[in-house]
Amino acid sequence: MTTIIQTKNLSKSYGKTQVLKNIDLKIEQGEFTAIMGPSGSGKTTLMNTLSTIDSFNGGEVWIEGKSLLDMKKKHLREFRQKRMGFIFQDYNLLDTLTVKENILLPLSLQKTPITEMEERLVKIVEALNIEGILHQYPAEISGGQKQRTAAARAIITNPAIVFADEPTGALDSRSATQLLEQMQLLNSLFKTTVMMITHDPYAASYCQRVIFLRDGKIVNEMFKGDQTEKEFFDRILNVQSVLGGERR
């Protein structure tokens, strides 16, 4: 398998507070991974560091074999735009654009040919079951549909990895389940690598792997293997009860 992200002794401090402590991590192509841990454990800092949104103080990070230490700010920005996708809890859709225009926006900025844009769009909206809302505006669709629109926008550029920050946090249970099932489908169909930050063991149970952080360190990890979501959910709950953390 191809390693998409690798860290060695990754450390991050804000002033005298060390948030990440010598983290060694590998994310392989096609993995659907959850990062869990109590508030203050370093989950968001880890995601921001790996996605080049934030810098780090120690160690090294490689993405697709490229060391972030060797890349200047301009190259990091271009790399983030072309090789990474993002799904946020608050959707981050533009209200003045239709669903279709929101999804195609990253390709428009990259000046992708219209025919290629349309070809990519068809495959993704079918997988996410949002063909019927393409000409509606964000204010006219549900929260679940907004999040699926955000997911489509995140993967339409064929990124090396999609970072999802609490993507089910603002959704009801039905919409959350639909989104998780469709993220599984995207992961399966397009081999999209996904790293998801979540407090929710139910959301994490849809992943192939769960990494637990506490006090800026990786303290446990679990692989789903052939288990069902319910079986994996129970295992995640057991670990979470020991490590501490919020539950939904």
Short mmCIF file of C-alpha atoms in Angstrom, two decimals:
data_model
loop_
_atom_site.label_atom_id
_atom_site.label_comp_id
_atom_site.label_asym_id
_atom_site.label_seq_id
_atom_site.Cartn_x
_atom_site.Cartn_y
_atom_site.Cartn_z
CA MET A 1 0.00 0.00 0.00
CA THR A 2 1.02 3.62 -0.60
CA THR A 3 1.60 5.77 2.46
CA ILE A 4 -0.26 9.09 2.09
CA ILE A 5 0.75 10.67 5.40
CA GLN A 6 3.65 9.85 7.69
CA THR A 7 4.90 11.65 10.76
CA LYS A 8 7.98 11.08 12.86
CA ASN A 9 8.34 12.62 16.34
CA LEU A 10 5.74 15.24 15.40
CA SER A 11 5.49 17.93 18.08
CA LYS A 12 3.52 21.15 18.33
CA SER A 13 3.57 23.79 21.06
CA TYR A 14 1.71 27.02 21.68
CA GLY A 15 4.02 29.03 23.88
CA LYS A 16 5.00 26.79 26.79
CA THR A 17 2.07 24.42 26.24
CA GLN A 18 2.97 21.30 24.28
CA VAL A 19 -0.13 20.08 22.44
CA LEU A 20 1.35 17.27 20.31
CA LYS A 21 4.13 15.10 21.74
CA ASN A 22 6.39 13.04 19.46
CA ILE A 23 3.65 11.48 17.34
CA ASP A 24 4.58 8.70 14.91
CA LEU A 25 1.77 7.98 12.50
CA LYS A 26 1.14 6.42 9.09
CA ILE A 27 -2.01 6.79 7.00
CA GLU A 28 -2.22 4.50 3.99
CA GLN A 29 -3.98 5.20 0.71
CA GLY A 30 -7.67 4.35 0.89
CA GLU A 31 -7.88 4.24 4.69
CA PHE A 32 -10.94 5.66 6.47
CA THR A 33 -9.53 6.69 9.85
CA ALA A 34 -11.10 8.37 12.88
CA ILE A 35 -9.14 10.43 15.40
CA MET A 36 -10.76 10.42 18.84
CA GLY A 37 -9.95 11.71 22.30
CA PRO A 38 -11.20 14.05 25.01
CA SER A 39 -11.24 17.83 24.55
CA GLY A 40 -7.73 19.18 24.70
CA SER A 41 -6.18 15.90 23.57
CA GLY A 42 -4.78 17.46 20.38
CA LYS A 43 -7.21 16.12 17.74
CA THR A 44 -7.85 19.38 15.92
CA THR A 45 -4.23 20.48 16.23
CA LEU A 46 -3.13 17.20 14.66
CA MET A 47 -5.55 17.63 11.76
CA ASN A 48 -4.53 21.25 11.20
CA THR A 49 -0.87 20.28 11.25
CA LEU A 50 -1.26 17.36 8.84
CA SER A 51 -3.40 19.45 6.49
CA THR A 52 -0.71 22.21 6.41
CA ILE A 53 -3.16 24.76 7.89
CA ASP A 54 -0.87 25.07 10.93
CA SER A 55 2.88 24.64 11.34
CA PHE A 56 4.69 22.30 13.72
CA ASN A 57 7.66 22.82 16.05
CA GLY A 58 9.40 19.46 15.99
CA GLY A 59 9.71 16.26 14.02
CA GLU A 60 8.77 15.80 10.38
CA VAL A 61 5.69 15.26 8.23
CA TRP A 62 5.58 13.69 4.78
CA ILE A 63 2.53 13.83 2.51
CA GLU A 64 2.66 11.65 -0.60
CA GLY A 65 6.36 11.28 0.09
CA LYS A 66 6.99 15.05 0.17
CA SER A 67 8.45 16.55 3.34
CA LEU A 68 6.53 19.62 4.51
CA LEU A 69 9.81 21.02 5.83
CA ASP A 70 11.05 21.28 2.25
CA MET A 71 8.02 23.23 0.99
CA LYS A 72 7.63 27.00 1.06
CA LYS A 73 4.35 28.67 2.08
CA LYS A 74 3.27 29.21 -1.55
CA HIS A 75 3.86 25.56 -2.39
CA LEU A 76 2.07 24.44 0.78
CA ARG A 77 -0.97 26.52 -0.19
CA GLU A 78 -1.02 25.10 -3.73
CA PHE A 79 -0.52 21.58 -2.38
CA ARG A 80 -3.42 22.03 0.05
CA GLN A 81 -5.71 23.31 -2.72
CA LYS A 82 -4.91 20.54 -5.18
CA ARG A 83 -4.24 17.47 -3.03
CA MET A 84 -6.51 17.94 -0.01
CA GLY A 85 -10.23 18.16 0.57
CA PHE A 86 -12.04 19.47 3.66
CA ILE A 87 -15.43 18.77 5.23
CA PHE A 88 -16.37 21.00 8.17
CA GLN A 89 -19.13 20.78 10.75
CA ASP A 90 -20.65 24.08 9.58
CA TYR A 91 -20.61 23.10 5.87
CA ASN A 92 -18.82 26.29 4.63
CA LEU A 93 -21.06 26.55 1.55
CA LEU A 94 -21.51 29.83 -0.29
CA ASP A 95 -25.15 30.93 0.00
CA THR A 96 -25.10 32.79 -3.33
CA LEU A 97 -24.10 29.69 -5.31
CA THR A 98 -26.26 26.70 -6.20
CA VAL A 99 -25.37 23.23 -4.95
CA LYS A 100 -23.80 22.45 -8.33
CA GLU A 101 -21.79 25.68 -8.33
CA ASN A 102 -20.58 25.05 -4.77
CA ILE A 103 -19.40 21.55 -5.70
CA LEU A 104 -17.65 22.70 -8.87
CA LEU A 105 -16.02 25.77 -7.29
CA PRO A 106 -12.62 24.12 -6.58
CA LEU A 107 -12.41 22.88 -10.18
CA SER A 108 -13.43 26.31 -11.49
CA LEU A 109 -10.59 27.89 -9.54
CA GLN A 110 -8.22 25.33 -11.07
CA LYS A 111 -9.57 26.19 -14.55
CA THR A 112 -10.56 22.58 -15.20
CA PRO A 113 -12.23 22.04 -18.64
CA ILE A 114 -16.04 22.09 -18.44
CA THR A 115 -16.44 18.61 -19.93
CA GLU A 116 -14.15 17.12 -17.27
CA MET A 117 -15.97 19.03 -14.53
CA GLU A 118 -19.31 17.62 -15.66
CA GLU A 119 -17.95 14.07 -15.87
CA ARG A 120 -16.62 14.20 -12.32
CA LEU A 121 -19.81 15.83 -11.05
CA VAL A 122 -22.09 13.08 -12.38
CA LYS A 123 -20.19 10.26 -10.64
CA ILE A 124 -19.97 12.00 -7.29
CA VAL A 125 -23.53 13.32 -7.01
CA GLU A 126 -24.88 9.89 -7.94
CA ALA A 127 -22.82 8.28 -5.18
CA LEU A 128 -24.04 10.87 -2.67
CA ASN A 129 -27.63 10.84 -3.91
CA ILE A 130 -27.90 14.59 -4.45
CA GLU A 131 -28.68 14.71 -8.19
CA GLY A 132 -32.10 16.21 -7.47
CA ILE A 133 -30.89 19.31 -5.62
CA LEU A 134 -28.10 20.56 -7.91
CA HIS A 135 -29.97 23.74 -8.90
CA GLN A 136 -31.12 24.63 -5.39
CA TYR A 137 -29.35 27.02 -3.02
CA PRO A 138 -28.00 26.09 0.45
CA ALA A 139 -30.88 27.88 2.18
CA GLU A 140 -33.33 25.60 0.36
CA ILE A 141 -31.87 22.22 1.42
CA SER A 142 -31.56 20.25 4.66
CA GLY A 143 -28.51 19.98 6.91
CA GLY A 144 -27.82 16.47 5.69
CA GLN A 145 -27.98 17.60 2.06
CA LYS A 146 -25.65 20.52 2.85
CA GLN A 147 -23.11 18.14 4.37
CA ARG A 148 -23.31 15.80 1.39
CA THR A 149 -22.77 18.82 -0.86
CA ALA A 150 -19.70 19.71 1.18
CA ALA A 151 -18.47 16.12 0.87
CA ALA A 152 -18.90 16.24 -2.91
CA ARG A 153 -16.97 19.51 -3.08
CA ALA A 154 -14.19 18.00 -0.98
CA ILE A 155 -13.56 15.00 -3.21
CA ILE A 156 -14.28 16.38 -6.68
CA THR A 157 -10.64 17.45 -7.05
CA ASN A 158 -9.49 13.84 -6.55
CA PRO A 159 -7.50 14.78 -3.43
CA ALA A 160 -4.89 12.55 -1.85
CA ILE A 161 -6.77 12.85 1.44
CA VAL A 162 -9.99 14.35 2.79
CA PHE A 163 -9.96 15.85 6.29
CA ALA A 164 -13.37 15.82 7.98
CA ASP A 165 -13.77 17.85 11.18
CA GLU A 166 -16.80 16.60 13.17
CA PRO A 167 -18.85 16.18 9.95
CA THR A 168 -21.84 14.70 11.79
CA GLY A 169 -21.75 17.15 14.71
CA ALA A 170 -24.61 19.35 13.46
CA LEU A 171 -26.75 16.56 12.02
CA ASP A 172 -29.64 14.56 13.45
CA SER A 173 -29.12 10.82 13.82
CA ARG A 174 -30.81 9.92 10.52
CA SER A 175 -28.83 12.47 8.50
CA ALA A 176 -25.63 11.47 10.29
CA THR A 177 -26.16 7.81 9.40
CA GLN A 178 -26.85 8.68 5.76
CA LEU A 179 -23.71 10.80 5.55
CA LEU A 180 -21.53 8.12 7.16
CA GLU A 181 -22.89 5.44 4.83
CA GLN A 182 -22.18 7.63 1.83
CA MET A 183 -18.69 8.51 3.06
CA GLN A 184 -18.08 4.76 3.31
CA LEU A 185 -19.31 4.44 -0.27
CA LEU A 186 -17.05 7.24 -1.50
CA ASN A 187 -14.14 5.63 0.28
CA SER A 188 -14.94 2.32 -1.40
CA LEU A 189 -15.76 3.60 -4.92
CA PHE A 190 -13.09 6.26 -5.31
CA LYS A 191 -10.49 4.89 -2.86
CA THR A 192 -10.58 8.28 -1.17
CA THR A 193 -8.42 8.45 1.96
CA VAL A 194 -10.39 10.06 4.80
CA MET A 195 -9.23 11.27 8.21
CA MET A 196 -12.16 12.19 10.43
CA ILE A 197 -11.99 14.03 13.75
CA THR A 198 -14.92 13.02 15.93
CA HIS A 199 -16.11 12.77 19.53
CA ASP A 200 -18.83 10.36 18.47
CA PRO A 201 -18.17 6.60 18.79
CA TYR A 202 -21.12 5.95 16.47
CA ALA A 203 -19.44 7.99 13.70
CA ALA A 204 -16.10 6.34 14.40
CA SER A 205 -17.65 2.87 14.06
CA TYR A 206 -18.04 3.48 10.31
CA CYS A 207 -14.27 3.86 9.94
CA GLN A 208 -11.71 1.13 9.30
CA ARG A 209 -9.37 2.38 12.00
CA VAL A 210 -9.65 4.51 15.12
CA ILE A 211 -6.70 6.33 16.70
CA PHE A 212 -7.09 7.61 20.26
CA LEU A 213 -5.23 10.68 21.52
CA ARG A 214 -4.77 11.79 25.09
CA ASP A 215 -2.57 14.67 26.29
CA GLY A 216 -1.06 15.05 22.83
CA LYS A 217 0.00 11.42 22.44
CA ILE A 218 -1.36 8.39 20.62
CA VAL A 219 -2.42 6.06 23.41
CA ASN A 220 -4.37 3.40 21.52
CA GLU A 221 -5.55 2.37 18.09
CA MET A 222 -8.08 -0.15 16.83
CA PHE A 223 -8.80 -1.78 13.50
CA LYS A 224 -12.31 -2.77 12.45
CA GLY A 225 -11.41 -5.78 10.33
CA ASP A 226 -14.49 -7.93 9.67
CA GLN A 227 -16.52 -6.54 12.55
CA THR A 228 -19.93 -4.95 12.06
CA GLU A 229 -20.51 -1.29 12.96
CA LYS A 230 -22.29 -2.43 16.13
CA GLU A 231 -19.41 -4.68 17.23
CA PHE A 232 -16.84 -1.98 16.49
CA PHE A 233 -19.00 0.63 18.24
CA ASP A 234 -19.03 -1.45 21.43
CA ARG A 235 -15.23 -1.82 21.35
CA ILE A 236 -14.80 1.93 20.79
CA LEU A 237 -17.11 2.68 23.73
CA ASN A 238 -15.07 0.42 25.97
CA VAL A 239 -11.82 2.19 25.11
CA GLN A 240 -13.44 5.61 25.34
CA SER A 241 -14.77 4.83 28.81
CA VAL A 242 -11.22 4.13 29.95
CA LEU A 243 -9.58 7.09 28.21
CA GLY A 244 -12.35 9.59 28.83
CA GLY A 245 -14.08 11.77 26.28
CA GLU A 246 -17.40 13.26 25.25
CA ARG A 247 -20.26 11.10 24.04
CA ARG A 248 -23.21 11.97 21.86
#
